[in-house]
Structures are given as structure tokens and as C-alpha cells.
């Protein structure tokens, strides 16, 4: 009966000896509510409310009831079996497919509306439209936050907000270090936001210059040259992926990119209209326009790879965490655009290159829908790159050429020409080849290295 009572002061050495030997056998685990890390003894206190009763029978139950891994380490890392790796790759690919379809539909809506606004309604303000579309990305994170909040209405706002901030901070640290696990004492307490501010400035600058080159070159070169050269960004995305993302030279990827570019060239030049278009611009002007759009093509491929390399979580990150951070970084691009890139607007107005004019009436309404469609497209495209690769995303974007041609056919009644159909089929074949190659790579990557197993719901980290 003596073992069920609280030990007397004279029995303390026996308890200490028992705990020491027990801790050596169990890797010196600490008890719940214990004092300093590694100390085998409970805290000394006179309060019975905080001091548990220890006995020769109770101590083994308390120590063996603790799991062998802490909650944090269980949520962070685990070796993944081939089956679970395949399931995770399938899950990412499923999400990617959904966002691919979303991006294609929203891009077609934006393209058709932008063309109608510029040509039919006469609001041809290239930089202003670029500023509005990229600035609208600032709403990606608030809309995502609203969606997540609706999913977790049972939580208090304080708990939900703290969890969300913790997940974003942890993911930003993973992005900066390109590691799934951030050990304590290895910069885990350092703020990642200065790094994200620098990265946002560089990535947004590359994106803005690439996007602006399209509008500058529109009046200098032919639509065929514009389409063909700008969409070669898929090739430059693959070229930049080799040094920056350490991509291996794979024959199937190279063939897929080559076939996609051939498809674009067939669509652009196969209709026999390029010679008619050439008369609209002199040879020197057309050459200069091709140089401008060529620079834009290179920079757009670079933008995609820079985003993947410096603003996406590393391989092994859960799909939900990757999607969440993609929209967050998209909002950072929007913030930089709104706060900084308004500066050229008054400069262009003073120089007379683009007179500032507020849209009104039907123009304003359709412009709002076009800007919203671009925000949906851009958010989906960022998620697509984060879940897959810049090369696959670039080739997937080429599908919009064929889809827009089909939509124009439905709207105008003018049937597709044979080159448009052939080029579209080549782009679809290239996308299928690249999708299969990317699927195999994702399966391989999920089986290697540490894997983030934090709760996908975002309730814990």
C-alpha cells in the first residue's frame, strides 16, 4: 500500500535512481510538464494541482504513454513508400489538371474581352491595361483567405488567423532555404519576408518587362511574328530550367518542346497571311518589333523559371501548402505592381505615348470582367507551375492558341484553316508528351528526400 502514496523526502534518491535508469533505456524522454529538457525529474512544487503523484508503478505508464516521435516531427517528415508517393503525385497532378482547365477557360475569356475593348470600343491603353491586370493579383490572397475561412467556420477567428500566419511563415522559410524541414537553431527564427520582398521585386520586374514587350511590339511587327516569337518562351523556359532548376537534358522533353514550337509556327505562318501583314510595317520597323518581342519571350521564360526556383516550396511539399503559397506570392506581385508600377503611367501621359483616360460605361464593365478573368488565369497558372514545372506550364499555355481559334470560329462563323488545325494538333501532341514525362518525374521526386506531412487542412503545423 506504500507505493500508492506520495514519496517522502527520504525516498527521493530511490525515485531519482529509478528515473535515471528508465530514461537511459528510453532515450531520456521528458515527462509531460517536466522542467529543463533532458531532466528526468518532475518540477518540485508544493501545489498538488500541478504536481503529479509518482510511484514505482505510475512512472513506467507515464513514460511509455508518450509517442516515440513528437507531433512536430510527425507532421513534418516521413519516409514515403512507393505506393503513397504515387498517390501524392496523382493528387498533385489532379489539382494541376483542374487549374489547367481553369487557366485555359479564363485566358480565353480575358483574350476575347481585351481584344473587343481595344479594337471595337477603342480603349487602346496598353500599359494601363497591363497595370490593372497585374495589379488585380493583389486580391488572390484575400479571396483565398475567405475560402479557407469558410471551410473552417468552427474555429475561432483568432485560432484560424494564427494558424494561417504560422503556415505561411513556415512555408516562406521552406521557400528561402529550399528545404522541407527547418531545424531549430539553423535560421528557423529568422524572418523570411525580406527575402520574399527582394524575390518579388525581381520576378515582377521580369514579368512586367515581358508583358510590356507584347504591347510595344503590337504596332511594330505582324501578328504572325508576334504570336510565333512570343510563344517560343516555352523553349527559353526549358533552357533556363537546366542551370537554375538543375533539370536533366531529357530527349522526350526536348522533342515535346520542339514539336510545340513547330505547331506555333504552323499556326502563325501556315495561313498565308504573313505576306499581306508585312506590308503594314516596314522591314526595319518589323525587325525592331521582332527584336522587342524576342526579348519579351526570353524574359517570360526567365520569369517562369525564377518563380519556380525562388518563390515555390521545394519538392516534397504538400499540394495544399504549395497552392496556398502560390496565391500568396501572386498577391505580393500585385502589391508590388500597385505600389511601384504606377509610376510610368503619368510619364507616358506627359510624353504623349499613352494618354491617361478612365474607362466608362460598357468599356469599364467589360474591362472589370477581363481583369477578373486575368486574375483567375494568373492565380491558376502560378499554382500550375508550383505543382508541376515551368516547361509543362508553358506548353500548356500554348493550347490557348488553338482554343482561341476555335472560339473565334464559333463567334464569327469563319471556319478554321488547315494550318490552324494541324498546328493545334501538334501543340496538343507536344503537351501530351510533356505531361507523361512530367508525371514520371513527379513519381520519382515523391519517392526521394523528406516529405512534408503537415496537415493539408492547414489547422496545424
Short mmCIF file of C-alpha atoms in Angstrom, two decimals:
data_model
loop_
_atom_site.label_atom_id
_atom_site.label_comp_id
_atom_site.label_asym_id
_atom_site.label_seq_id
_atom_site.Cartn_x
_atom_site.Cartn_y
_atom_site.Cartn_z
CA UNK A 1 0.00 0.00 0.00
CA UNK A 2 3.02 2.24 0.45
CA UNK A 3 3.62 2.50 -3.29
CA UNK A 4 0.33 4.33 -3.86
CA UNK A 5 1.31 7.28 -1.63
CA UNK A 6 3.33 10.34 -2.46
CA UNK A 7 7.02 9.56 -1.77
CA UNK A 8 8.51 11.01 1.37
CA UNK A 9 11.59 13.20 1.13
CA UNK A 10 13.67 10.29 2.22
CA UNK A 11 12.56 8.26 -0.77
CA UNK A 12 13.66 10.87 -3.35
CA UNK A 13 17.04 9.21 -4.15
CA UNK A 14 15.25 5.97 -5.00
CA UNK A 15 12.86 7.80 -7.35
CA UNK A 16 15.76 9.68 -8.95
CA UNK A 17 17.68 6.47 -9.48
CA UNK A 18 14.64 4.77 -10.98
CA UNK A 19 14.02 7.65 -13.40
CA UNK A 20 17.65 7.84 -14.49
CA UNK A 21 17.84 4.21 -15.47
CA UNK A 22 14.44 4.37 -17.14
CA UNK A 23 15.44 7.44 -19.16
CA UNK A 24 18.63 5.81 -20.38
CA UNK A 25 16.61 2.90 -21.76
CA UNK A 26 14.04 5.18 -23.39
CA UNK A 27 16.36 7.79 -24.91
CA UNK A 28 15.91 10.21 -21.96
CA UNK A 29 12.40 11.33 -22.89
CA UNK A 30 10.95 14.15 -20.87
CA UNK A 31 7.71 13.82 -18.94
CA UNK A 32 4.67 15.95 -19.74
CA UNK A 33 5.04 19.25 -17.92
CA UNK A 34 8.64 18.45 -16.95
CA UNK A 35 11.31 21.02 -16.22
CA UNK A 36 14.51 21.56 -18.28
CA UNK A 37 14.99 19.50 -21.45
CA UNK A 38 16.66 16.22 -20.59
CA UNK A 39 15.89 16.44 -16.86
CA UNK A 40 14.39 13.16 -15.59
CA UNK A 41 12.70 14.69 -12.54
CA UNK A 42 9.34 16.45 -12.29
CA UNK A 43 9.36 20.07 -11.11
CA UNK A 44 9.36 20.48 -7.39
CA UNK A 45 6.24 22.27 -6.24
CA UNK A 46 4.04 22.23 -3.17
CA UNK A 47 0.86 22.58 -5.22
CA UNK A 48 -0.93 19.27 -5.65
CA UNK A 49 -2.81 20.68 -8.64
CA UNK A 50 0.38 20.85 -10.69
CA UNK A 51 2.50 18.12 -9.13
CA UNK A 52 1.60 14.58 -10.25
CA UNK A 53 1.83 11.61 -7.91
CA UNK A 54 4.76 9.33 -8.81
CA UNK A 55 5.23 5.73 -7.77
CA UNK A 56 7.14 2.68 -8.96
CA UNK A 57 4.08 1.63 -10.95
CA UNK A 58 2.92 5.03 -12.26
CA UNK A 59 6.23 6.17 -13.74
CA UNK A 60 6.53 3.44 -16.41
CA UNK A 61 2.93 4.16 -17.54
CA UNK A 62 3.66 7.86 -17.92
CA UNK A 63 6.87 7.40 -19.88
CA UNK A 64 5.66 4.66 -22.19
CA UNK A 65 2.47 6.55 -22.97
CA UNK A 66 4.43 9.19 -24.86
CA UNK A 67 4.84 8.56 -28.62
CA UNK A 68 8.28 7.85 -29.99
CA UNK A 69 8.05 10.93 -32.29
CA UNK A 70 6.88 14.38 -31.36
CA UNK A 71 3.83 15.92 -33.01
CA UNK A 72 6.02 18.38 -34.93
CA UNK A 73 8.37 15.76 -36.33
CA UNK A 74 5.44 13.51 -37.24
CA UNK A 75 3.76 16.33 -39.13
CA UNK A 76 6.94 17.38 -40.90
CA UNK A 77 8.78 14.38 -42.25
CA UNK A 78 8.32 10.74 -43.00
CA UNK A 79 9.82 8.26 -45.42
CA UNK A 80 7.28 7.62 -48.12
CA UNK A 81 6.56 4.22 -49.65
CA UNK A 82 6.32 3.87 -53.45
CA UNK A 83 2.54 3.46 -53.15
CA UNK A 84 2.00 6.62 -51.09
CA UNK A 85 4.45 8.50 -53.32
CA UNK A 86 2.41 7.52 -56.35
CA UNK A 87 -0.78 8.66 -54.61
CA UNK A 88 0.73 12.02 -53.71
CA UNK A 89 1.96 12.52 -57.28
CA UNK A 90 -1.52 11.61 -58.54
CA UNK A 91 -3.06 14.09 -56.14
CA UNK A 92 -0.78 16.90 -57.34
CA UNK A 93 -1.46 16.03 -60.95
CA UNK A 94 -5.21 16.04 -60.32
CA UNK A 95 -5.02 19.50 -58.80
CA UNK A 96 -2.81 20.61 -61.69
CA UNK A 97 -5.37 19.35 -64.21
CA UNK A 98 -8.14 21.34 -62.51
CA UNK A 99 -6.09 24.53 -62.52
CA UNK A 100 -5.02 23.91 -66.11
CA UNK A 101 -8.63 23.83 -67.29
CA UNK A 102 -9.41 26.89 -65.17
CA UNK A 103 -6.47 28.81 -66.61
CA UNK A 104 -7.38 27.91 -70.21
CA UNK A 105 -11.01 29.00 -69.84
CA UNK A 106 -10.16 32.24 -68.04
CA UNK A 107 -7.43 33.08 -70.56
CA UNK A 108 -9.83 32.72 -73.47
CA UNK A 109 -12.36 34.99 -71.73
CA UNK A 110 -9.69 37.59 -71.00
CA UNK A 111 -8.27 37.48 -74.54
CA UNK A 112 -11.62 37.87 -76.28
CA UNK A 113 -12.72 40.72 -73.99
CA UNK A 114 -9.37 42.53 -74.21
CA UNK A 115 -9.46 42.35 -77.99
CA UNK A 116 -13.03 43.70 -78.07
CA UNK A 117 -12.17 46.54 -75.66
CA UNK A 118 -9.10 47.63 -77.61
CA UNK A 119 -10.34 47.28 -81.17
CA UNK A 120 -14.12 47.67 -81.07
CA UNK A 121 -14.57 50.03 -78.12
CA UNK A 122 -11.38 52.00 -78.85
CA UNK A 123 -9.88 51.92 -75.32
CA UNK A 124 -6.37 51.05 -76.52
CA UNK A 125 -4.37 51.73 -73.37
CA UNK A 126 -1.74 49.01 -73.36
CA UNK A 127 0.21 49.86 -70.22
CA UNK A 128 -2.87 50.87 -68.25
CA UNK A 129 -4.45 47.52 -69.04
CA UNK A 130 -1.25 45.72 -68.04
CA UNK A 131 -1.18 47.68 -64.76
CA UNK A 132 -4.80 46.85 -63.99
CA UNK A 133 -4.49 43.15 -64.81
CA UNK A 134 -1.28 42.57 -62.85
CA UNK A 135 -2.45 44.83 -60.02
CA UNK A 136 -5.60 42.74 -59.65
CA UNK A 137 -3.44 39.86 -58.40
CA UNK A 138 -3.40 41.60 -55.04
CA UNK A 139 -6.84 40.05 -54.39
CA UNK A 140 -5.61 36.44 -54.77
CA UNK A 141 -4.61 36.07 -51.13
CA UNK A 142 -7.73 37.75 -49.62
CA UNK A 143 -10.00 35.58 -51.76
CA UNK A 144 -8.03 32.50 -50.73
CA UNK A 145 -8.27 33.56 -47.08
CA UNK A 146 -12.05 33.92 -47.41
CA UNK A 147 -12.32 30.47 -48.99
CA UNK A 148 -10.24 28.87 -46.22
CA UNK A 149 -12.23 30.67 -43.55
CA UNK A 150 -15.50 29.34 -44.94
CA UNK A 151 -14.02 25.85 -44.75
CA UNK A 152 -13.13 26.29 -41.05
CA UNK A 153 -16.06 28.15 -39.63
CA UNK A 154 -15.92 26.01 -36.49
CA UNK A 155 -12.62 27.65 -35.47
CA UNK A 156 -12.43 30.98 -33.72
CA UNK A 157 -11.00 33.77 -35.85
CA UNK A 158 -8.02 34.15 -33.52
CA UNK A 159 -7.10 30.47 -33.83
CA UNK A 160 -7.67 30.42 -37.59
CA UNK A 161 -5.62 33.57 -38.19
CA UNK A 162 -2.69 32.43 -36.03
CA UNK A 163 -2.61 29.04 -37.77
CA UNK A 164 -2.69 30.67 -41.19
CA UNK A 165 0.13 33.08 -40.35
CA UNK A 166 2.21 30.24 -38.92
CA UNK A 167 1.75 28.12 -42.05
CA UNK A 168 2.66 30.99 -44.37
CA UNK A 169 5.75 31.86 -42.33
CA UNK A 170 6.88 28.24 -42.21
CA UNK A 171 6.31 27.82 -45.95
CA UNK A 172 8.20 31.04 -46.70
CA UNK A 173 11.15 29.70 -44.71
CA UNK A 174 10.97 26.47 -46.72
CA UNK A 175 11.00 28.54 -49.91
CA UNK A 176 14.01 30.58 -48.83
CA UNK A 177 16.07 27.58 -47.75
CA UNK A 178 14.61 25.16 -50.31
CA UNK A 179 14.30 22.55 -47.56
CA UNK A 180 11.21 20.77 -46.31
CA UNK A 181 12.48 20.72 -42.74
CA UNK A 182 13.96 23.76 -41.00
CA UNK A 183 15.93 22.56 -37.94
CA UNK A 184 15.85 24.69 -34.82
CA UNK A 185 18.88 26.90 -34.45
CA UNK A 186 19.50 26.90 -38.21
CA UNK A 187 17.76 30.17 -39.05
CA UNK A 188 14.29 28.87 -38.17
CA UNK A 189 13.51 32.08 -36.25
CA UNK A 190 14.74 34.43 -38.97
CA UNK A 191 12.03 36.38 -40.78
CA UNK A 192 11.62 35.26 -44.41
CA UNK A 193 9.85 38.45 -45.54
CA UNK A 194 12.97 40.45 -46.58
CA UNK A 195 13.87 37.56 -48.88
CA UNK A 196 10.35 37.50 -50.31
CA UNK A 197 10.42 41.27 -50.86
CA UNK A 198 13.61 41.00 -52.93
CA UNK A 199 12.31 38.00 -54.84
CA UNK A 200 9.01 39.72 -55.56
CA UNK A 201 10.80 42.77 -56.98
CA UNK A 202 12.97 40.68 -59.33
CA UNK A 203 10.22 38.32 -60.50
CA UNK A 204 7.69 41.12 -61.01
CA UNK A 205 10.18 43.21 -62.98
CA UNK A 206 10.88 40.32 -65.35
CA UNK A 207 7.15 39.69 -65.75
CA UNK A 208 6.31 43.36 -66.35
CA UNK A 209 9.03 43.90 -68.97
CA UNK A 210 8.00 40.68 -70.74
CA UNK A 211 4.33 41.67 -70.73
CA UNK A 212 5.07 45.23 -71.84
CA UNK A 213 7.11 43.99 -74.80
CA UNK A 214 3.96 42.44 -76.25
CA UNK A 215 2.09 45.74 -76.25
CA UNK A 216 5.11 47.66 -77.59
CA UNK A 217 5.66 45.21 -80.45
CA UNK A 218 1.99 45.02 -81.47
CA UNK A 219 2.23 48.15 -83.62
CA UNK A 220 5.73 47.38 -84.90
CA UNK A 221 5.51 43.86 -86.30
CA UNK A 222 2.95 41.46 -87.75
CA UNK A 223 0.52 39.37 -85.64
CA UNK A 224 2.10 36.20 -87.04
CA UNK A 225 5.59 37.21 -85.92
CA UNK A 226 4.21 38.35 -82.58
CA UNK A 227 2.48 35.02 -81.92
CA UNK A 228 5.32 32.83 -83.11
CA UNK A 229 8.17 34.60 -81.35
CA UNK A 230 6.44 35.30 -78.06
CA UNK A 231 5.31 31.71 -77.66
CA UNK A 232 8.87 30.47 -78.03
CA UNK A 233 9.07 31.25 -74.31
CA UNK A 234 8.45 27.52 -73.78
CA UNK A 235 11.89 26.84 -75.27
CA UNK A 236 13.54 29.50 -73.09
CA UNK A 237 11.75 28.15 -70.01
CA UNK A 238 13.36 24.78 -70.66
CA UNK A 239 16.73 26.39 -71.41
CA UNK A 240 16.71 28.34 -68.12
CA UNK A 241 15.46 25.30 -66.19
CA UNK A 242 18.70 23.42 -66.86
CA UNK A 243 21.06 25.77 -64.95
CA UNK A 244 18.57 27.20 -62.43
CA UNK A 245 16.43 24.17 -61.61
CA UNK A 246 19.14 21.56 -62.32
CA UNK A 247 16.91 19.93 -64.91
CA UNK A 248 18.38 16.97 -66.74
CA UNK A 249 18.53 17.05 -70.50
CA UNK A 250 15.78 14.61 -71.44
CA UNK A 251 15.15 13.64 -75.02
CA UNK A 252 11.38 13.36 -74.57
CA UNK A 253 11.15 16.88 -73.14
CA UNK A 254 13.32 18.36 -75.87
CA UNK A 255 11.22 16.69 -78.56
CA UNK A 256 7.98 17.87 -76.92
CA UNK A 257 9.15 21.49 -76.75
CA UNK A 258 10.37 21.33 -80.35
CA UNK A 259 7.05 19.90 -81.58
CA UNK A 260 5.14 22.60 -79.67
CA UNK A 261 7.15 25.40 -81.27
CA UNK A 262 6.69 23.83 -84.71
CA UNK A 263 2.94 23.83 -84.04
CA UNK A 264 3.04 27.54 -83.16
CA UNK A 265 4.96 28.34 -86.34
CA UNK A 266 2.44 26.39 -88.43
CA UNK A 267 -0.47 28.31 -86.86
CA UNK A 268 1.28 31.67 -87.25
CA UNK A 269 2.59 31.31 -90.80
CA UNK A 270 0.57 28.50 -92.36
CA UNK A 271 -2.42 30.67 -93.26
CA UNK A 272 -0.56 32.59 -95.94
CA UNK A 273 -1.45 35.94 -94.38
CA UNK A 274 2.03 36.89 -93.26
CA UNK A 275 2.92 38.41 -96.61
CA UNK A 276 -0.18 40.64 -96.51
CA UNK A 277 0.58 41.66 -92.94
CA UNK A 278 4.17 42.51 -93.79
CA UNK A 279 3.04 45.47 -95.83
CA UNK A 280 1.59 47.10 -92.73
CA UNK A 281 5.08 47.65 -91.28
CA UNK A 282 8.34 48.47 -92.99
CA UNK A 283 11.21 45.95 -92.89
CA UNK A 284 13.22 47.99 -90.37
CA UNK A 285 10.23 48.53 -88.09
CA UNK A 286 9.21 44.91 -88.34
CA UNK A 287 12.74 43.77 -87.49
CA UNK A 288 12.85 46.09 -84.47
CA UNK A 289 9.47 44.78 -83.33
CA UNK A 290 10.68 41.21 -83.64
CA UNK A 291 13.71 42.07 -81.51
CA UNK A 292 11.46 43.60 -78.85
CA UNK A 293 9.11 40.63 -78.73
CA UNK A 294 12.10 38.27 -78.77
CA UNK A 295 13.43 39.92 -75.61
CA UNK A 296 9.96 39.59 -74.12
CA UNK A 297 9.89 35.89 -74.98
CA UNK A 298 13.23 35.31 -73.25
CA UNK A 299 12.17 37.29 -70.18
CA UNK A 300 8.84 35.47 -69.90
CA UNK A 301 10.61 32.12 -69.91
CA UNK A 302 13.02 33.50 -67.32
CA UNK A 303 10.13 34.80 -65.19
CA UNK A 304 8.55 31.34 -65.04
CA UNK A 305 11.82 29.68 -64.02
CA UNK A 306 12.72 32.40 -61.48
CA UNK A 307 9.31 31.98 -59.88
CA UNK A 308 9.73 28.20 -59.69
CA UNK A 309 13.28 28.43 -58.35
CA UNK A 310 12.99 31.26 -55.83
CA UNK A 311 9.29 31.55 -54.92
CA UNK A 312 7.95 27.97 -54.84
CA UNK A 313 8.25 25.46 -51.96
CA UNK A 314 10.73 22.62 -52.55
CA UNK A 315 9.90 19.15 -53.83
CA UNK A 316 8.15 17.08 -51.17
CA UNK A 317 5.89 19.92 -50.02
CA UNK A 318 2.23 19.01 -49.71
CA UNK A 319 -0.07 20.04 -52.55
CA UNK A 320 -2.29 22.26 -50.39
CA UNK A 321 0.66 24.13 -48.94
CA UNK A 322 2.07 24.71 -52.44
CA UNK A 323 -1.24 26.04 -53.73
CA UNK A 324 -1.71 28.28 -50.72
CA UNK A 325 1.70 29.87 -51.09
CA UNK A 326 1.35 30.28 -54.87
CA UNK A 327 -1.68 32.54 -54.40
CA UNK A 328 0.07 34.38 -51.58
CA UNK A 329 3.07 35.14 -53.77
CA UNK A 330 0.72 36.18 -56.56
CA UNK A 331 -0.72 38.76 -54.17
CA UNK A 332 2.81 40.01 -53.43
CA UNK A 333 3.29 40.56 -57.17
CA UNK A 334 0.03 42.50 -57.18
CA UNK A 335 1.14 44.63 -54.22
CA UNK A 336 4.45 45.48 -55.92
CA UNK A 337 2.59 46.36 -59.12
CA UNK A 338 0.09 48.64 -57.36
CA UNK A 339 2.69 50.43 -55.21
CA UNK A 340 5.54 50.79 -57.71
CA UNK A 341 4.48 50.26 -61.30
CA UNK A 342 2.01 53.16 -61.40
CA UNK A 343 4.99 55.48 -61.92
CA UNK A 344 5.21 55.03 -65.73
CA UNK A 345 1.53 55.99 -66.20
CA UNK A 346 1.98 59.79 -65.71
CA UNK A 347 5.31 59.62 -67.56
CA UNK A 348 3.64 58.03 -70.59
CA UNK A 349 0.88 60.65 -70.39
CA UNK A 350 3.33 63.56 -70.32
CA UNK A 351 5.32 62.15 -73.24
CA UNK A 352 2.12 61.62 -75.19
CA UNK A 353 2.83 57.91 -75.75
CA UNK A 354 -0.30 56.79 -73.89
CA UNK A 355 -2.81 59.40 -72.78
CA UNK A 356 -4.37 58.64 -69.42
CA UNK A 357 -8.11 58.08 -69.71
CA UNK A 358 -10.52 56.46 -67.28
CA UNK A 359 -12.80 53.80 -68.83
CA UNK A 360 -16.53 54.42 -68.59
CA UNK A 361 -19.81 52.68 -69.38
CA UNK A 362 -19.59 49.42 -71.29
CA UNK A 363 -15.81 49.72 -71.50
CA UNK A 364 -15.47 49.85 -67.74
CA UNK A 365 -17.84 46.89 -67.22
CA UNK A 366 -16.10 44.64 -69.73
CA UNK A 367 -12.69 45.75 -68.51
CA UNK A 368 -13.64 44.67 -65.00
CA UNK A 369 -14.61 41.20 -66.26
CA UNK A 370 -11.41 40.97 -68.32
CA UNK A 371 -9.25 41.96 -65.35
CA UNK A 372 -11.03 39.44 -63.12
CA UNK A 373 -10.50 36.71 -65.74
CA UNK A 374 -6.81 37.57 -65.88
CA UNK A 375 -6.57 37.31 -62.08
CA UNK A 376 -8.13 33.83 -62.20
CA UNK A 377 -5.83 32.81 -65.05
CA UNK A 378 -2.71 34.12 -63.33
CA UNK A 379 -3.52 32.52 -59.98
CA UNK A 380 -4.22 29.19 -61.68
CA UNK A 381 -1.06 29.47 -63.76
CA UNK A 382 1.11 30.16 -60.69
CA UNK A 383 -0.38 27.12 -58.96
CA UNK A 384 0.21 25.03 -62.09
CA UNK A 385 3.90 25.97 -62.17
CA UNK A 386 4.25 25.32 -58.44
CA UNK A 387 2.71 21.83 -58.71
CA UNK A 388 4.43 20.80 -61.97
CA UNK A 389 7.14 22.66 -63.88
CA UNK A 390 7.63 25.86 -65.92
CA UNK A 391 8.14 23.83 -69.10
CA UNK A 392 4.85 21.95 -68.82
CA UNK A 393 3.02 25.15 -67.89
CA UNK A 394 4.48 27.00 -70.88
CA UNK A 395 3.46 24.28 -73.33
CA UNK A 396 0.03 24.08 -71.67
CA UNK A 397 -0.37 27.83 -72.24
CA UNK A 398 0.18 27.22 -75.97
CA UNK A 399 -3.09 25.30 -76.01
CA UNK A 400 -4.84 28.64 -75.73
CA UNK A 401 -3.78 29.46 -79.32
CA UNK A 402 -5.88 26.59 -80.66
CA UNK A 403 -8.73 27.19 -78.20
CA UNK A 404 -8.95 30.90 -79.07
CA UNK A 405 -9.06 29.97 -82.77
CA UNK A 406 -11.97 27.60 -82.09
CA UNK A 407 -13.81 30.27 -80.08
CA UNK A 408 -13.30 32.79 -82.88
CA UNK A 409 -14.73 30.24 -85.29
CA UNK A 410 -17.83 29.90 -83.11
CA UNK A 411 -18.24 33.67 -82.72
CA UNK A 412 -17.52 34.78 -86.29
CA UNK A 413 -18.58 31.69 -88.23
CA UNK A 414 -15.30 31.66 -90.15
CA UNK A 415 -14.07 28.03 -90.27
CA UNK A 416 -10.59 27.03 -89.18
CA UNK A 417 -7.96 26.76 -91.86
CA UNK A 418 -5.98 23.54 -92.29
CA UNK A 419 -2.72 25.03 -90.86
CA UNK A 420 -4.54 26.13 -87.72
CA UNK A 421 -5.90 22.62 -87.21
CA UNK A 422 -2.52 20.99 -87.93
CA UNK A 423 -0.65 23.38 -85.65
CA UNK A 424 -3.20 22.86 -82.89
CA UNK A 425 -2.86 19.08 -83.13
CA UNK A 426 0.94 19.39 -82.92
CA UNK A 427 0.65 21.52 -79.78
CA UNK A 428 -1.78 19.02 -78.22
CA UNK A 429 0.60 16.13 -79.05
CA UNK A 430 3.52 18.03 -77.52
CA UNK A 431 1.51 18.73 -74.37
CA UNK A 432 0.57 15.05 -74.06
CA UNK A 433 4.23 14.00 -74.43
CA UNK A 434 5.37 16.54 -71.85
CA UNK A 435 2.59 15.60 -69.44
CA UNK A 436 3.67 11.95 -69.48
CA UNK A 437 7.30 12.93 -68.94
CA UNK A 438 6.39 15.24 -66.06
CA UNK A 439 4.20 12.55 -64.47
CA UNK A 440 7.15 10.15 -64.40
CA UNK A 441 9.41 12.80 -62.90
CA UNK A 442 6.89 13.65 -60.20
CA UNK A 443 6.67 9.99 -59.21
CA UNK A 444 10.45 9.83 -58.94
CA UNK A 445 10.69 13.04 -56.89
CA UNK A 446 7.99 11.98 -54.42
CA UNK A 447 10.00 8.85 -53.59
CA UNK A 448 13.15 10.80 -52.84
CA UNK A 449 14.07 13.01 -49.93
CA UNK A 450 11.99 14.22 -46.98
CA UNK A 451 8.27 14.72 -47.41
CA UNK A 452 6.13 17.38 -45.77
CA UNK A 453 3.25 15.70 -43.97
CA UNK A 454 1.81 18.73 -42.27
CA UNK A 455 -1.95 18.79 -42.15
CA UNK A 456 -3.35 19.69 -45.54
CA UNK A 457 -6.26 21.35 -43.91
CA UNK A 458 -3.95 23.93 -42.52
CA UNK A 459 -5.23 23.56 -38.98
CA UNK A 460 -1.93 22.61 -37.58
CA UNK A 461 1.68 22.99 -38.46
#
